Tab-separated table of C-alpha atoms in Angstrom:
chain	number	residue	atom	x	y	z
W	1	UNK	CA	56.037	87.571	3.545
W	2	UNK	CA	53.712	88.669	6.200
W	3	UNK	CA	53.681	85.489	7.952
W	4	UNK	CA	57.634	85.187	7.965
W	5	UNK	CA	57.909	88.926	9.885
W	6	UNK	CA	55.348	87.743	12.115
W	7	UNK	CA	57.331	84.734	13.364
W	8	UNK	CA	60.442	86.689	13.406
W	9	UNK	CA	58.626	89.229	15.755
W	10	UNK	CA	57.618	86.321	17.954
W	11	UNK	CA	60.925	84.902	17.898
W	12	UNK	CA	62.458	88.303	19.074
W	13	UNK	CA	59.928	88.854	21.836
W	14	UNK	CA	60.520	85.524	23.179
W	15	UNK	CA	64.136	86.399	23.424
W	16	UNK	CA	63.632	89.224	24.978
W	17	UNK	CA	61.436	87.982	28.015
W	18	UNK	CA	64.250	85.081	28.409
W	19	UNK	CA	67.303	87.515	28.648
W	20	UNK	CA	64.760	89.976	31.030
W	21	UNK	CA	64.263	86.855	32.757
W	22	UNK	CA	67.501	85.679	33.689
W	23	UNK	CA	68.942	89.030	34.559
W	24	UNK	CA	66.180	89.344	36.885
W	25	UNK	CA	67.086	85.634	38.086
W	26	UNK	CA	70.792	86.392	38.442
W	27	UNK	CA	70.008	89.727	40.652
W	28	UNK	CA	67.630	87.813	42.896
W	29	UNK	CA	70.187	85.185	43.085
W	30	UNK	CA	72.964	87.088	43.984
W	31	UNK	CA	71.218	89.233	46.599
W	32	UNK	CA	69.817	85.912	48.335
W	33	UNK	CA	73.200	84.268	47.911
W	34	UNK	CA	74.535	83.020	51.410
W	35	UNK	CA	71.161	82.914	53.351
W	36	UNK	CA	70.265	80.168	54.719
W	37	UNK	CA	66.943	78.537	53.936
W	38	UNK	CA	63.729	79.582	55.733
W	39	UNK	CA	64.124	76.742	58.053
W	40	UNK	CA	67.364	77.195	58.737
W	41	UNK	CA	66.737	80.922	59.622
W	42	UNK	CA	63.934	79.522	62.228
W	43	UNK	CA	66.633	77.730	63.769
W	44	UNK	CA	69.093	80.412	63.956
W	45	UNK	CA	66.634	82.572	65.357
W	46	UNK	CA	65.606	80.335	68.217
W	47	UNK	CA	69.259	79.705	69.056
W	48	UNK	CA	70.104	83.351	68.946
W	49	UNK	CA	67.228	84.256	72.148
W	50	UNK	CA	68.421	80.936	73.838
W	51	UNK	CA	71.913	81.948	73.915
W	52	UNK	CA	72.302	85.303	73.359
W	53	UNK	CA	75.973	85.384	74.434
W	54	UNK	CA	76.701	83.601	71.394
W	55	UNK	CA	77.567	85.533	68.081
W	56	UNK	CA	74.699	85.621	65.566
W	57	UNK	CA	75.990	83.352	62.280
W	58	UNK	CA	77.205	85.711	59.287
W	59	UNK	CA	76.314	85.043	56.022
W	60	UNK	CA	78.091	82.408	53.658
W	61	UNK	CA	80.959	83.762	51.865
W	62	UNK	CA	79.767	84.606	48.315
W	63	UNK	CA	83.500	85.050	46.860
W	64	UNK	CA	83.007	88.786	46.783
W	65	UNK	CA	85.929	90.762	47.599
W	66	UNK	CA	85.695	93.584	50.580
W	67	UNK	CA	86.563	96.095	48.424
W	68	UNK	CA	83.659	95.531	46.165
W	69	UNK	CA	81.389	97.315	48.767
W	70	UNK	CA	81.790	100.632	49.778
W	71	UNK	CA	79.725	101.467	53.278
W	72	UNK	CA	77.475	104.440	53.743
W	73	UNK	CA	76.451	106.531	56.313
W	74	UNK	CA	72.821	107.960	56.838
W	75	UNK	CA	73.087	110.388	54.299
W	76	UNK	CA	74.446	108.144	51.432
W	77	UNK	CA	77.797	109.354	51.647
W	78	UNK	CA	80.730	106.930	51.902
W	79	UNK	CA	81.315	106.160	55.829
W	80	UNK	CA	84.847	107.355	57.632
W	81	UNK	CA	86.643	104.299	58.335
W	82	UNK	CA	86.931	103.402	62.096
W	83	UNK	CA	90.230	102.360	63.657
W	84	UNK	CA	90.672	100.132	66.402
W	85	UNK	CA	92.915	101.164	68.836
W	86	UNK	CA	95.888	98.702	69.624
W	87	UNK	CA	96.511	97.403	72.871
W	88	UNK	CA	98.664	99.526	75.604
W	89	UNK	CA	101.517	98.019	77.304
W	90	UNK	CA	101.401	97.312	81.014
W	91	UNK	CA	101.927	99.980	83.404
W	92	UNK	CA	105.438	99.326	85.001
W	93	UNK	CA	105.360	100.290	88.648
W	94	UNK	CA	108.058	101.989	90.755
W	95	UNK	CA	108.912	99.824	93.677
W	96	UNK	CA	109.095	102.007	96.900
W	97	UNK	CA	112.777	102.085	97.989
W	98	UNK	CA	113.344	99.429	100.745
W	99	UNK	CA	115.267	101.691	103.328
W	100	UNK	CA	113.119	102.413	105.932
W	101	UNK	CA	110.417	99.660	105.466
W	102	UNK	CA	111.558	98.231	109.081
W	103	UNK	CA	109.721	101.649	110.544
W	104	UNK	CA	106.066	99.771	109.032
W	105	UNK	CA	107.114	96.665	111.380
W	106	UNK	CA	106.931	99.017	114.631
W	107	UNK	CA	103.898	100.352	114.220
W	108	UNK	CA	102.107	96.848	113.141
W	109	UNK	CA	103.414	95.205	116.037
W	110	UNK	CA	102.498	98.027	118.012
W	111	UNK	CA	99.026	97.762	117.012
W	112	UNK	CA	99.355	93.914	117.599
W	113	UNK	CA	99.759	94.606	121.314
W	114	UNK	CA	102.967	91.666	121.188
W	115	UNK	CA	103.358	90.044	124.425
W	116	UNK	CA	107.074	89.486	124.101
W	117	UNK	CA	107.998	93.108	124.471
W	118	UNK	CA	105.107	94.577	126.584
W	119	UNK	CA	105.270	91.351	128.763
W	120	UNK	CA	108.993	91.444	129.691
W	121	UNK	CA	108.619	95.373	130.162
W	122	UNK	CA	105.983	95.117	132.637
W	123	UNK	CA	107.908	92.477	134.709
W	124	UNK	CA	111.418	93.967	134.792
W	125	UNK	CA	109.961	97.593	135.325
W	126	UNK	CA	108.140	96.449	138.490
W	127	UNK	CA	111.109	97.028	140.995
W	128	UNK	CA	112.745	93.779	142.722
W	129	UNK	CA	112.168	90.688	140.725
W	130	UNK	CA	111.346	87.433	142.549
W	131	UNK	CA	112.155	83.937	141.456
W	132	UNK	CA	108.353	83.512	140.605
W	133	UNK	CA	108.896	86.860	138.063
W	134	UNK	CA	112.116	85.428	136.360
W	135	UNK	CA	110.317	82.269	135.840
W	136	UNK	CA	107.252	84.214	134.329
W	137	UNK	CA	109.956	86.016	132.246
W	138	UNK	CA	111.264	82.563	131.264
W	139	UNK	CA	107.969	81.336	129.860
W	140	UNK	CA	107.255	84.608	127.970
W	141	UNK	CA	110.633	84.328	126.234
W	142	UNK	CA	109.805	80.560	125.528
W	143	UNK	CA	106.067	81.358	124.172
W	144	UNK	CA	107.769	83.734	121.653
W	145	UNK	CA	110.124	81.038	120.086
W	146	UNK	CA	112.975	82.481	121.375
W	147	UNK	CA	114.319	78.817	122.240
W	148	UNK	CA	115.739	77.738	125.521
W	149	UNK	CA	119.298	78.252	124.992
W	150	UNK	CA	119.113	81.663	124.016
W	151	UNK	CA	115.992	82.147	126.791
W	152	UNK	CA	118.791	81.098	129.686
W	153	UNK	CA	121.604	83.096	128.114
W	154	UNK	CA	119.110	86.331	128.000
W	155	UNK	CA	117.764	85.694	131.436
W	156	UNK	CA	121.088	85.450	133.104
W	157	UNK	CA	122.550	88.401	131.562
W	158	UNK	CA	119.201	90.293	132.622
W	159	UNK	CA	119.219	89.141	136.322
W	160	UNK	CA	123.462	89.983	136.764
W	161	UNK	CA	122.692	93.466	135.279
W	162	UNK	CA	119.613	94.321	137.307
W	163	UNK	CA	121.435	93.064	140.471
W	164	UNK	CA	124.417	94.798	139.985
W	165	UNK	CA	122.875	98.178	139.063
W	166	UNK	CA	120.057	97.944	141.451
W	167	UNK	CA	117.611	98.928	138.527
W	168	UNK	CA	114.148	99.790	139.797
W	169	UNK	CA	113.534	102.377	137.337
W	170	UNK	CA	111.385	101.323	134.411
W	171	UNK	CA	113.210	103.416	131.670
W	172	UNK	CA	116.635	102.220	132.726
W	173	UNK	CA	115.263	98.722	132.613
W	174	UNK	CA	113.904	99.141	129.108
W	175	UNK	CA	117.424	100.457	128.043
W	176	UNK	CA	118.769	97.200	129.524
W	177	UNK	CA	116.870	94.792	127.888
W	178	UNK	CA	117.124	96.560	124.726
W	179	UNK	CA	120.577	96.204	124.840
W	180	UNK	CA	120.620	92.410	125.379
W	181	UNK	CA	117.747	91.878	123.041
W	182	UNK	CA	120.306	93.267	120.238
W	183	UNK	CA	123.015	91.787	121.343
W	184	UNK	CA	120.882	88.367	121.280
W	185	UNK	CA	119.653	88.908	117.820
W	186	UNK	CA	123.251	89.511	116.640
W	187	UNK	CA	123.610	93.101	115.007
W	188	UNK	CA	127.356	92.001	114.001
W	189	UNK	CA	125.758	89.140	111.670
W	190	UNK	CA	126.384	90.013	107.647
W	191	UNK	CA	122.813	90.639	106.348
W	192	UNK	CA	123.903	91.798	102.925
W	193	UNK	CA	122.392	89.839	100.044
W	194	UNK	CA	124.866	88.364	98.363
W	195	UNK	CA	123.461	89.168	94.412
W	196	UNK	CA	126.454	90.057	92.586
W	197	UNK	CA	128.339	87.142	90.492
W	198	UNK	CA	131.987	86.772	89.880
W	199	UNK	CA	133.517	87.488	86.429
W	200	UNK	CA	130.804	89.511	84.691
W	201	UNK	CA	128.440	86.262	85.815
W	202	UNK	CA	125.146	87.230	87.252
W	203	UNK	CA	124.383	86.580	90.959
W	204	UNK	CA	121.937	83.548	91.461
W	205	UNK	CA	119.706	83.561	94.463
W	206	UNK	CA	117.998	80.185	94.889
W	207	UNK	CA	114.653	80.615	96.842
W	208	UNK	CA	113.567	77.820	99.077
W	209	UNK	CA	110.990	76.570	101.399
W	210	UNK	CA	107.854	74.558	102.393
W	211	UNK	CA	104.753	75.627	100.086
W	212	UNK	CA	102.423	78.013	101.895
W	213	UNK	CA	105.262	79.934	103.812
W	214	UNK	CA	104.786	82.778	101.290
W	215	UNK	CA	108.015	81.402	99.015
W	216	UNK	CA	106.827	82.501	95.561
W	217	UNK	CA	105.342	85.695	96.772
W	218	UNK	CA	108.914	86.500	98.246
W	219	UNK	CA	110.406	85.938	95.054
W	220	UNK	CA	108.061	88.337	93.559
W	221	UNK	CA	108.648	90.928	96.465
W	222	UNK	CA	112.429	90.504	96.333
W	223	UNK	CA	112.425	91.363	92.415
W	224	UNK	CA	111.136	94.496	93.694
W	225	UNK	CA	113.624	95.399	96.055
W	226	UNK	CA	116.556	94.711	93.387
W	227	UNK	CA	114.577	96.977	90.814
W	228	UNK	CA	114.124	99.485	93.368
W	229	UNK	CA	118.284	99.452	93.699
W	230	UNK	CA	118.005	99.806	89.957
W	231	UNK	CA	119.664	96.026	89.122
W	232	UNK	CA	118.175	93.819	86.421
W	233	UNK	CA	116.392	90.891	87.491
W	234	UNK	CA	115.620	87.648	85.799
W	235	UNK	CA	112.829	85.416	87.438
W	236	UNK	CA	113.160	81.528	87.158
W	237	UNK	CA	109.531	79.753	87.519
W	238	UNK	CA	111.191	76.330	88.885
W	239	UNK	CA	107.965	75.636	90.905
W	240	UNK	CA	106.499	73.668	88.430
W	241	UNK	CA	104.516	71.327	90.380
W	242	UNK	CA	102.475	73.849	92.072
W	243	UNK	CA	99.405	74.834	90.120
W	244	UNK	CA	99.229	78.577	88.539
W	245	UNK	CA	102.730	78.739	90.378
W	246	UNK	CA	104.480	80.044	87.190
W	247	UNK	CA	101.710	82.374	86.356
W	248	UNK	CA	101.956	83.710	89.700
W	249	UNK	CA	105.480	84.866	89.696
W	250	UNK	CA	105.056	85.746	86.160
W	251	UNK	CA	102.557	88.513	87.008
W	252	UNK	CA	104.914	89.700	89.709
W	253	UNK	CA	107.649	90.375	86.861
W	254	UNK	CA	105.400	92.116	84.802
W	255	UNK	CA	104.103	94.664	87.282
W	256	UNK	CA	107.933	96.019	87.718
W	257	UNK	CA	109.202	94.913	84.037
W	258	UNK	CA	111.240	91.772	84.759
W	259	UNK	CA	110.884	88.861	82.240
W	260	UNK	CA	110.187	85.590	83.542
W	261	UNK	CA	111.713	81.853	82.241
W	262	UNK	CA	109.402	79.128	82.658
W	263	UNK	CA	108.761	75.540	81.867
W	264	UNK	CA	105.786	73.291	81.091
W	265	UNK	CA	103.580	72.161	84.438
W	266	UNK	CA	104.925	69.028	85.744
W	267	UNK	CA	108.231	69.749	83.856
W	268	UNK	CA	112.197	69.122	85.508
W	269	UNK	CA	112.610	72.072	88.197
W	270	UNK	CA	116.417	71.588	87.558
W	271	UNK	CA	116.024	72.208	83.356
W	272	UNK	CA	114.154	75.976	84.310
W	273	UNK	CA	116.345	76.865	86.640
W	274	UNK	CA	119.323	76.161	84.452
W	275	UNK	CA	117.502	77.698	81.505
W	276	UNK	CA	116.966	80.954	83.597
W	277	UNK	CA	120.811	81.287	84.721
W	278	UNK	CA	121.627	80.559	81.000
W	279	UNK	CA	119.442	83.289	79.652
W	280	UNK	CA	120.730	85.519	82.469
W	281	UNK	CA	124.341	85.139	81.518
W	282	UNK	CA	123.543	85.603	77.646
W	283	UNK	CA	121.380	88.777	78.275
W	284	UNK	CA	123.920	90.236	81.008
W	285	UNK	CA	121.477	90.283	83.567
W	286	UNK	CA	122.790	91.325	87.156
W	287	UNK	CA	120.611	88.728	89.176
W	288	UNK	CA	118.730	85.399	88.425
W	289	UNK	CA	116.056	84.920	91.309
W	290	UNK	CA	114.931	81.224	90.875
W	291	UNK	CA	111.775	80.054	92.589
W	292	UNK	CA	112.070	76.337	93.260
W	293	UNK	CA	109.481	73.844	93.997
W	294	UNK	CA	108.086	73.706	97.646
W	295	UNK	CA	109.469	70.720	99.524
W	296	UNK	CA	108.019	69.088	102.213
W	297	UNK	CA	111.205	68.572	104.500
W	298	UNK	CA	109.732	65.174	105.562
W	299	UNK	CA	110.343	63.886	102.202
W	300	UNK	CA	113.481	62.758	101.634
W	301	UNK	CA	113.138	61.986	97.853
W	302	UNK	CA	111.873	65.637	97.365
W	303	UNK	CA	114.434	67.305	99.199
W	304	UNK	CA	116.948	65.236	97.163
W	305	UNK	CA	115.628	66.257	94.053
W	306	UNK	CA	116.066	70.304	95.299
W	307	UNK	CA	119.786	69.330	96.086
W	308	UNK	CA	119.856	68.507	92.117
W	309	UNK	CA	118.446	71.850	91.201
W	310	UNK	CA	121.209	73.559	93.109
W	311	UNK	CA	123.325	71.033	91.471
W	312	UNK	CA	122.241	71.682	87.577
W	313	UNK	CA	122.132	75.697	88.249
W	314	UNK	CA	125.797	75.864	88.896
W	315	UNK	CA	126.860	74.312	86.107
W	316	UNK	CA	126.068	77.637	84.518
W	317	UNK	CA	126.950	79.989	87.322
W	318	UNK	CA	127.556	79.695	91.194
W	319	UNK	CA	124.969	79.934	93.455
W	320	UNK	CA	125.645	83.504	95.329
W	321	UNK	CA	122.716	82.446	97.932
W	322	UNK	CA	120.252	80.383	99.277
W	323	UNK	CA	117.280	81.928	100.934
W	324	UNK	CA	115.004	79.483	103.113
W	325	UNK	CA	111.876	81.265	103.557
W	326	UNK	CA	109.657	80.236	106.881
W	327	UNK	CA	106.470	81.412	108.315
W	328	UNK	CA	107.216	83.198	111.403
W	329	UNK	CA	103.904	82.125	113.023
W	330	UNK	CA	104.915	78.112	112.795
W	331	UNK	CA	107.300	78.287	115.590
W	332	UNK	CA	109.624	75.050	116.299
W	333	UNK	CA	107.939	73.240	113.190
W	334	UNK	CA	110.060	76.248	111.231
W	335	UNK	CA	113.104	75.372	113.122
W	336	UNK	CA	112.805	71.626	112.207
W	337	UNK	CA	112.453	72.961	108.051
W	338	UNK	CA	115.009	75.048	108.480
W	339	UNK	CA	117.290	72.373	109.959
W	340	UNK	CA	116.439	69.559	106.945
W	341	UNK	CA	116.969	72.373	104.206
W	342	UNK	CA	120.259	73.322	105.238
W	343	UNK	CA	121.585	70.039	105.340
W	344	UNK	CA	120.634	69.762	101.602
W	345	UNK	CA	121.166	73.108	99.799
W	346	UNK	CA	123.583	75.171	102.251
W	347	UNK	CA	121.258	77.806	103.389
W	348	UNK	CA	123.046	81.284	103.298
W	349	UNK	CA	120.206	83.426	104.656
W	350	UNK	CA	116.516	83.345	106.218
W	351	UNK	CA	113.510	84.894	104.898
W	352	UNK	CA	110.781	85.423	107.886
W	353	UNK	CA	107.500	86.176	106.353
W	354	UNK	CA	104.110	86.770	108.343
W	355	UNK	CA	106.323	88.270	111.162
W	356	UNK	CA	104.142	91.683	111.392
W	357	UNK	CA	100.920	91.410	114.022
W	358	UNK	CA	102.643	88.108	115.926
W	359	UNK	CA	104.189	87.547	119.647
W	360	UNK	CA	106.251	84.967	117.846
W	361	UNK	CA	109.503	87.435	117.348
W	362	UNK	CA	111.887	85.328	118.866
W	363	UNK	CA	111.660	83.143	116.006
W	364	UNK	CA	114.471	85.352	114.696
W	365	UNK	CA	116.897	84.311	117.464
W	366	UNK	CA	115.977	80.661	117.856
W	367	UNK	CA	116.359	79.974	113.724
W	368	UNK	CA	119.778	81.904	113.766
W	369	UNK	CA	121.197	79.787	116.633
W	370	UNK	CA	119.839	76.876	114.529
W	371	UNK	CA	121.557	77.204	111.643
W	372	UNK	CA	124.215	79.872	111.802
W	373	UNK	CA	123.079	81.838	109.362
W	374	UNK	CA	121.127	85.642	109.517
W	375	UNK	CA	117.861	86.690	109.045
W	376	UNK	CA	118.141	88.859	106.092
W	377	UNK	CA	114.855	89.807	105.284
W	378	UNK	CA	111.516	90.225	106.595
W	379	UNK	CA	107.823	90.078	105.637
W	380	UNK	CA	105.959	92.803	107.083
W	381	UNK	CA	102.441	92.535	105.622
W	382	UNK	CA	100.116	91.593	102.596
W	383	UNK	CA	101.349	94.565	100.346
W	384	UNK	CA	103.567	94.508	97.326
W	385	UNK	CA	106.685	96.372	99.208
W	386	UNK	CA	106.325	94.802	102.425
W	387	UNK	CA	109.592	92.891	102.403
W	388	UNK	CA	112.161	94.811	104.155
W	389	UNK	CA	115.921	94.038	104.726
W	390	UNK	CA	116.183	93.005	108.530
W	391	UNK	CA	117.930	95.351	110.913
W	392	UNK	CA	118.808	93.921	114.535
W	393	UNK	CA	118.165	97.433	116.393
W	394	UNK	CA	115.148	98.192	114.451
W	395	UNK	CA	113.644	95.185	115.201
W	396	UNK	CA	114.346	95.011	118.687
W	397	UNK	CA	112.774	98.678	118.799
W	398	UNK	CA	109.656	97.049	117.057
W	399	UNK	CA	109.256	94.469	119.702
W	400	UNK	CA	109.832	97.013	122.372
W	401	UNK	CA	107.323	100.236	120.765
């Protein structure tokens, strides 16, 4: 009997030891669950040192729920739950009203010492003019890209008036020059941006031109002009062949709360224009601005594609305006571009960029004579609101400042 009792005690003791060992093993295994082997830990440590920019790998998922754990602070109390702030919406800018922007051009041309206005005034205000003086006046006008025809017309008018009135006073000569230049620029031309469609349809404005003239930037600035006039605007990023053109246009739109319709890079520009106008009709947008793909005027196939964009867009709504963007510093090359573009898409207005700080102001006259359409906007500088509706009198005053 004593032997049996002893055997039972031994068995019970062994059982207790086994159960305790199993419990301890379970705790240790749970504690170490998800940890890599020592060799793997060494490799992880070395990689973390070599590449501190990469996040350290976390433990393997052990199947436990996050709710099973409570994070404690230094005192042992449950830590306060932290919240992550939601990202704030981008700040919408309020564009500067377009009225009065041309005043900025006067100051910039004055600082640039424009040779056109100052050169003419220095000659005309010097008393009686010789043939050599008149020839120098012609050279000054031609150098400013006024063009042969307009130059001849202006010189003949000036010679007749100065001779008739016997002008030798600088102030009077300046007044006569101002009046003749304003007449040459064309104060009676309709420079209104036709941005209103018929029968409730949005106005559709196509912006065309060679890449590098500031075309996409002009579309973004024009959107700001329209937003400042309290119009709703939609942008169409149909310049699908130039890398990042759609991103650039979208950024311009976001700054003033204007949405952008875009397609895949290298996609069909006409399709993007079509979709943009369709959405504009659906949403009741006032104006749809379509940035077309930049075209070299010497590439007939590309110019034909531009004509296709206009035809496809007009399946949704009539195009109310086609603006040609020209770099004012390109001179006669800009006139060649203007001529070819007008044959393809019936240009209705011109935007002259990079006009500030240049003596090439005569391009205003030349391009209007070449196309028979008015300059409607001019670029004044690098700022977001440096696009101004063109005004003939303010422009001439800027040249003569």
